[in-house]
């Protein structure tokens, strides 16, 4: 009888799709912690397609998803049952701070490896898949399956910030803009925000999953923002990048001392310098939280990848809209994306 992994390579089996869903979800829980490495999820299945292990890369310097999955399988005593590996990103085939993931997989009886995305690094792309195939492993690629478009899109969304770093040498830039019913960004007197608690949690989740924040001295002077993650649980022991657009002399000393405890602060006196400052960091994904002056400058210089607008209507309800300059956005992995899509306000820039 054929094993589960021997099903046609042209169709993604239902259980493989379910495994990819688990892998993306597990990797998503560590987004914002893995830089400069990509977030990656891995699921190991037996010959019947049952899940043995679900794992993800936690942070740079620790085991990659595939190696961690194999280690967990050994600890559980199920390594000899491994038949299929489902991985959101092509396994690496080079030694960096950790050994190659291909070797971890080849140390098991795995017969088939499903890859969600090819490695976007042009120097190593295809190397992992080729290594596995040379050893007789069947390698299936989501982008070659007739029924895997949605699953492939989720894997690409997970990888998008890392792919931007690999192909353009800079992090993915998400702009968050909150507007009241009249289109103003200014909260009522005595308040720092006018959005609903749900939108506030979304905003803080964005801080959690991003590796840095871009703001401006105008926002600093007006709000003295802490820019920390609240309302949702943050990753432990994190230092983020904070880029302040403007002159350092305009930043209050006590505010700068306070944020320096949690952020690596860089000042950007000229918006034209922002791409270089971001490129010099290890960040994969940065969030812009600033006022209309900086946002207009980002539009003018085309220094953004996707743009989340939270607009409150006259009844106090928030509505979400997303513009993106690409055919994929990591924002699509947020639960709120479903609501956004239902309102038909998630769209690419024409």
Coordinates of C-alpha atoms in Angstrom, one line a residue:
X1 CA 0.0 0.0 0.0
X2 CA 1.3 3.5 -0.9
X3 CA 2.3 5.7 2.0
X4 CA 0.5 9.0 2.5
X5 CA 3.5 10.9 1.1
X6 CA 3.2 9.2 -2.3
X7 CA 0.1 11.0 -3.4
X8 CA 0.3 12.9 -6.7
X9 CA 2.7 15.8 -6.7
X10 CA 0.2 17.9 -8.7
X11 CA -2.4 18.1 -6.0
X12 CA -1.9 19.2 -2.4
X13 CA -3.7 16.6 -0.2
X14 CA -6.1 18.0 2.4
X15 CA -3.9 16.9 5.3
X16 CA -0.9 18.6 3.8
X17 CA -2.9 21.8 3.6
X18 CA -3.9 21.3 7.3
X19 CA -0.3 20.8 8.2
X20 CA 0.8 24.0 6.4
X21 CA -1.9 25.8 8.4
X22 CA -0.4 24.5 11.6
X23 CA 3.1 25.4 10.5
X24 CA 2.2 28.9 9.6
X25 CA 0.3 29.4 12.8
X26 CA 3.2 28.1 14.9
X27 CA 5.7 30.3 13.1
X28 CA 3.5 33.4 13.4
X29 CA 3.6 33.1 17.2
X30 CA 7.4 33.9 17.0
X31 CA 7.2 36.7 14.3
X32 CA 9.0 39.7 15.8
X33 CA 11.5 37.5 17.6
X34 CA 13.5 35.7 14.9
X35 CA 15.3 38.6 13.1
X36 CA 17.6 38.6 11.3
X37 CA 16.3 35.0 10.6
X38 CA 13.0 34.4 9.0
X39 CA 10.0 32.9 10.9
X40 CA 9.6 29.3 9.8
X41 CA 7.2 26.5 10.8
X42 CA 7.7 22.8 10.4
X43 CA 5.2 19.9 10.9
X44 CA 6.3 16.2 10.8
X45 CA 3.7 13.6 9.7
X46 CA 3.6 9.8 9.7
X47 CA 2.7 7.7 6.7
X48 CA -1.0 8.1 7.3
X49 CA -0.7 11.9 7.4
X50 CA -1.2 12.1 11.2
X51 CA 0.7 14.9 12.9
X52 CA 3.7 13.9 15.0
X53 CA 5.3 17.2 15.8
X54 CA 4.7 20.9 15.2
X55 CA 7.6 23.3 15.7
X56 CA 8.9 26.7 14.7
X57 CA 12.1 28.7 14.8
X58 CA 12.2 30.8 18.0
X59 CA 15.0 33.2 17.6
X60 CA 18.4 33.7 15.9
X61 CA 21.1 31.4 17.3
X62 CA 18.6 28.7 18.3
X63 CA 17.6 25.6 16.4
X64 CA 15.8 26.2 13.1
X65 CA 12.3 24.8 12.7
X66 CA 13.2 21.5 11.0
X67 CA 16.0 20.7 13.5
X68 CA 13.8 21.6 16.4
X69 CA 11.0 19.4 15.0
X70 CA 13.4 16.5 14.7
X71 CA 14.7 17.0 18.2
X72 CA 11.2 17.0 19.6
X73 CA 10.3 13.8 17.6
X74 CA 13.4 12.1 19.1
X75 CA 12.4 13.2 22.6
X76 CA 8.9 11.8 22.0
X77 CA 10.2 8.6 20.6
X78 CA 8.4 9.0 17.3
X79 CA 11.4 9.8 15.0
X80 CA 11.2 6.4 13.2
X81 CA 7.6 7.2 12.2
X82 CA 8.5 10.3 10.3
X83 CA 7.4 10.0 6.7
X84 CA 6.6 13.6 5.6
X85 CA 7.9 17.0 6.5
X86 CA 5.9 20.1 5.8
X87 CA 8.0 23.3 6.0
X88 CA 7.0 26.9 5.2
X89 CA 10.4 27.7 3.8
X90 CA 12.9 25.7 1.8
X91 CA 15.3 24.0 4.3
X92 CA 18.7 25.6 4.5
X93 CA 21.7 23.7 3.2
X94 CA 24.5 25.8 4.7
X95 CA 26.1 26.1 8.1
X96 CA 25.7 29.4 9.9
X97 CA 25.1 29.8 13.6
X98 CA 23.4 26.4 13.4
X99 CA 23.9 23.3 11.2
X100 CA 22.0 22.8 7.9
X101 CA 18.4 21.8 8.2
X102 CA 18.7 19.4 5.3
X103 CA 21.0 17.3 7.4
X104 CA 18.5 17.3 10.3
X105 CA 15.8 16.0 7.9
X106 CA 18.2 13.4 6.3
X107 CA 19.0 12.0 9.7
X108 CA 15.4 10.7 9.8
X109 CA 13.4 8.2 7.6
X110 CA 11.6 11.1 5.9
X111 CA 10.5 10.3 2.4
X112 CA 8.8 13.5 1.3
X113 CA 9.3 17.1 2.0
X114 CA 6.7 19.8 1.2
X115 CA 8.1 23.3 0.8
X116 CA 5.9 26.4 1.2
X117 CA 8.3 28.9 -0.4
X118 CA 11.7 28.8 -2.1
X119 CA 14.5 30.5 -0.2
X120 CA 14.4 34.2 -1.4
X121 CA 18.2 34.5 -0.9
X122 CA 19.4 34.4 -4.5
X123 CA 22.8 33.0 -3.3
X124 CA 21.3 29.8 -1.8
X125 CA 17.8 29.5 -3.5
X126 CA 17.1 25.9 -4.5
X127 CA 20.1 24.5 -2.7
X128 CA 18.2 22.9 0.1
X129 CA 15.6 21.2 -2.2
X130 CA 18.4 20.0 -4.5
X131 CA 20.3 18.4 -1.6
X132 CA 17.2 16.6 -0.5
X133 CA 16.4 15.4 -4.0
X134 CA 20.0 14.1 -4.5
X135 CA 19.4 11.9 -1.5
X136 CA 16.3 10.4 -3.0
X137 CA 13.8 12.5 -1.0
X138 CA 10.6 13.6 -2.9
X139 CA 10.3 17.4 -2.8
X140 CA 6.9 18.9 -3.5
X141 CA 6.6 22.7 -3.9
X142 CA 3.4 24.5 -3.1
X143 CA 3.7 26.8 -6.1
X144 CA 3.6 23.8 -8.4
X145 CA 0.3 22.5 -7.0
X146 CA -3.0 23.3 -8.7
X147 CA -5.1 23.6 -5.5
X148 CA -2.6 25.4 -3.2
X149 CA -2.9 29.1 -4.0
X150 CA -4.4 30.1 -0.7
X151 CA -1.9 28.0 1.3
X152 CA 1.0 29.3 -0.8
X153 CA -0.2 32.9 -0.2
X154 CA -0.1 32.3 3.6
X155 CA 3.4 31.0 3.4
X156 CA 4.5 34.0 1.3
X157 CA 2.8 36.4 3.7
X158 CA 4.7 34.9 6.6
X159 CA 8.0 35.2 4.6
X160 CA 7.3 38.6 3.0
X161 CA 9.5 40.8 5.4
X162 CA 12.4 38.4 5.2
X163 CA 12.0 38.2 1.4
X164 CA 12.1 42.0 1.3
X165 CA 15.4 42.0 3.3
X166 CA 16.9 39.4 0.9
X167 CA 15.8 41.0 -2.3
X168 CA 16.0 44.7 -1.5
X169 CA 18.3 44.9 1.5
X170 CA 15.8 46.6 3.8
X171 CA 12.9 45.7 6.1
X172 CA 9.3 45.6 5.2
X173 CA 7.6 48.9 6.1
X174 CA 4.1 49.0 7.5
X175 CA 2.4 52.3 8.1
X176 CA -0.4 52.5 10.7
X177 CA -2.7 55.5 10.5
X178 CA -5.8 56.1 12.8
X179 CA -8.4 58.6 11.7
X180 CA -11.6 59.8 13.3
X181 CA -14.9 60.2 11.5
X182 CA -13.8 63.5 10.1
X183 CA -10.5 62.2 8.8
X184 CA -8.4 63.8 11.5
X185 CA -5.5 62.0 13.2
X186 CA -5.7 64.2 16.3
X187 CA -7.4 62.6 19.3
X188 CA -9.8 64.6 21.5
X189 CA -8.3 66.8 24.2
X190 CA -7.0 64.7 27.1
X191 CA -6.9 61.5 25.1
X192 CA -4.0 59.7 23.3
X193 CA -6.2 57.6 21.1
X194 CA -9.8 57.5 19.8
X195 CA -9.8 53.9 18.5
X196 CA -11.7 51.0 20.1
X197 CA -10.1 48.5 22.5
X198 CA -10.1 45.9 19.7
X199 CA -8.2 48.3 17.4
X200 CA -5.8 49.2 20.2
X201 CA -5.0 45.5 20.7
X202 CA -4.4 45.2 16.9
X203 CA -2.0 48.2 17.1
X204 CA -0.1 46.6 20.0
X205 CA 0.0 43.3 18.2
X206 CA 1.6 45.1 15.3
X207 CA 4.3 46.4 17.7
X208 CA 4.8 42.8 18.9
X209 CA 5.4 41.3 15.5
X210 CA 7.6 44.1 14.1
X211 CA 11.3 44.5 14.8
X212 CA 11.3 48.3 14.9
X213 CA 9.3 51.5 15.0
X214 CA 9.7 54.6 12.9
X215 CA 8.3 57.9 14.4
X216 CA 9.0 61.6 14.2
X217 CA 10.1 64.3 16.7
X218 CA 6.7 65.9 16.2
X219 CA 5.0 62.8 17.6
X220 CA 7.6 62.6 20.4
X221 CA 7.0 66.2 21.4
X222 CA 3.2 65.9 21.3
X223 CA 2.7 62.6 23.0
X224 CA 6.0 61.4 24.7
X225 CA 5.0 57.9 23.5
X226 CA 6.6 54.9 25.3
X227 CA 6.1 52.8 22.1
X228 CA 6.1 49.6 24.2
X229 CA 3.9 46.6 23.7
X230 CA 0.9 46.6 26.0
X231 CA -2.6 45.1 25.8
X232 CA -1.1 41.9 24.4
X233 CA 1.8 39.8 25.6
X234 CA 5.2 40.7 24.2
X235 CA 8.1 38.5 23.3
X236 CA 10.5 38.2 26.3
X237 CA 13.9 40.1 26.5
X238 CA 13.5 42.1 23.3
X239 CA 15.3 45.2 22.1
X240 CA 13.7 46.9 19.1
X241 CA 15.0 49.5 16.7
X242 CA 13.5 53.0 17.1
X243 CA 14.1 55.4 14.3
X244 CA 13.1 59.0 15.1
X245 CA 12.8 61.2 12.0
X246 CA 14.1 64.6 13.0
X247 CA 17.0 66.2 14.9
X248 CA 18.1 64.6 18.1
X249 CA 18.3 68.1 19.8
X250 CA 14.5 68.3 19.4
X251 CA 13.9 65.1 21.5
X252 CA 13.3 65.7 25.2
X253 CA 16.2 64.2 27.2
X254 CA 14.0 62.5 29.8
X255 CA 12.0 60.8 27.0
X256 CA 15.2 59.7 25.2
X257 CA 16.6 58.2 28.4
X258 CA 13.4 56.3 29.0
X259 CA 13.0 54.7 25.6
X260 CA 16.7 53.9 25.3
X261 CA 16.1 51.3 28.0
X262 CA 14.0 49.2 25.5
X263 CA 15.1 50.5 22.1
X264 CA 18.2 51.0 20.0
X265 CA 17.5 54.6 19.0
X266 CA 18.6 56.1 15.8
X267 CA 17.8 59.7 14.6
X268 CA 17.1 60.4 10.9
X269 CA 17.5 64.1 10.2
X270 CA 16.7 63.7 6.5
X271 CA 13.9 61.4 5.2
X272 CA 16.2 60.5 2.3
X273 CA 18.5 58.8 4.8
X274 CA 15.8 56.5 6.2
X275 CA 16.3 53.6 3.7
X276 CA 20.0 53.4 4.6
X277 CA 19.3 53.5 8.4
X278 CA 16.8 50.7 8.0
X279 CA 19.1 48.7 5.8
X280 CA 21.9 48.9 8.4
X281 CA 19.7 47.3 11.0
X282 CA 18.8 43.6 11.4
X283 CA 15.1 44.4 11.3
X284 CA 12.9 42.4 9.0
X285 CA 9.7 44.4 9.6
X286 CA 9.2 47.9 10.9
X287 CA 6.1 49.8 11.9
X288 CA 5.5 53.5 11.3
X289 CA 3.7 55.4 14.0
X290 CA 3.7 59.1 13.3
X291 CA 1.8 62.1 12.4
X292 CA 0.6 63.5 9.0
X293 CA 3.9 65.2 8.2
X294 CA 6.0 62.1 8.2
X295 CA 3.3 60.0 6.6
X296 CA 3.1 62.5 3.7
X297 CA 6.9 62.3 3.4
X298 CA 6.8 58.5 3.2
X299 CA 4.2 58.7 0.5
X300 CA 6.2 61.3 -1.5
X301 CA 9.4 59.2 -1.3
X302 CA 7.5 55.9 -1.7
X303 CA 9.0 54.5 1.5
X304 CA 6.3 52.0 2.5
X305 CA 5.1 48.5 1.6
X306 CA 1.6 48.3 3.1
X307 CA -0.6 50.9 4.8
X308 CA -3.2 50.1 7.5
X309 CA -5.8 52.7 8.1
X310 CA -8.1 52.5 11.1
X311 CA -11.0 54.9 10.6
X312 CA -13.7 55.5 13.2
X313 CA -17.2 56.2 12.0
X314 CA -19.7 58.6 13.7
X315 CA -21.1 55.7 15.8
X316 CA -17.6 55.0 17.3
X317 CA -17.1 51.8 15.3
X318 CA -13.7 51.2 13.7
X319 CA -13.2 50.2 10.1
X320 CA -10.0 48.8 8.7
X321 CA -8.5 49.4 5.2
X322 CA -5.2 48.1 3.8
X323 CA -3.3 49.3 0.8
X324 CA -0.3 47.3 -0.4
X325 CA 2.3 47.9 -3.1
X326 CA 2.8 44.1 -3.5
X327 CA 0.8 41.0 -4.3
X328 CA 1.3 39.8 -0.7
X329 CA 1.2 41.4 2.7
X330 CA 2.0 40.0 6.2
X331 CA -1.0 41.8 7.5
X332 CA -3.1 39.1 5.8
X333 CA -2.1 36.8 8.7
X334 CA -3.9 38.9 11.3
X335 CA -7.4 37.6 12.2
X336 CA -8.6 41.1 11.5
X337 CA -7.8 40.6 7.8
X338 CA -11.0 38.6 7.4
X339 CA -13.1 41.5 8.6
X340 CA -11.1 43.9 6.4
X341 CA -11.6 41.7 3.4
X342 CA -15.4 41.4 4.1
X343 CA -15.6 45.2 3.9
X344 CA -13.7 45.0 0.6
X345 CA -11.1 47.6 1.6
X346 CA -8.0 45.5 1.3
X347 CA -6.5 46.2 -2.0
X348 CA -3.2 46.6 -3.9
X349 CA -2.1 50.0 -5.1
X350 CA -2.8 50.4 -8.8

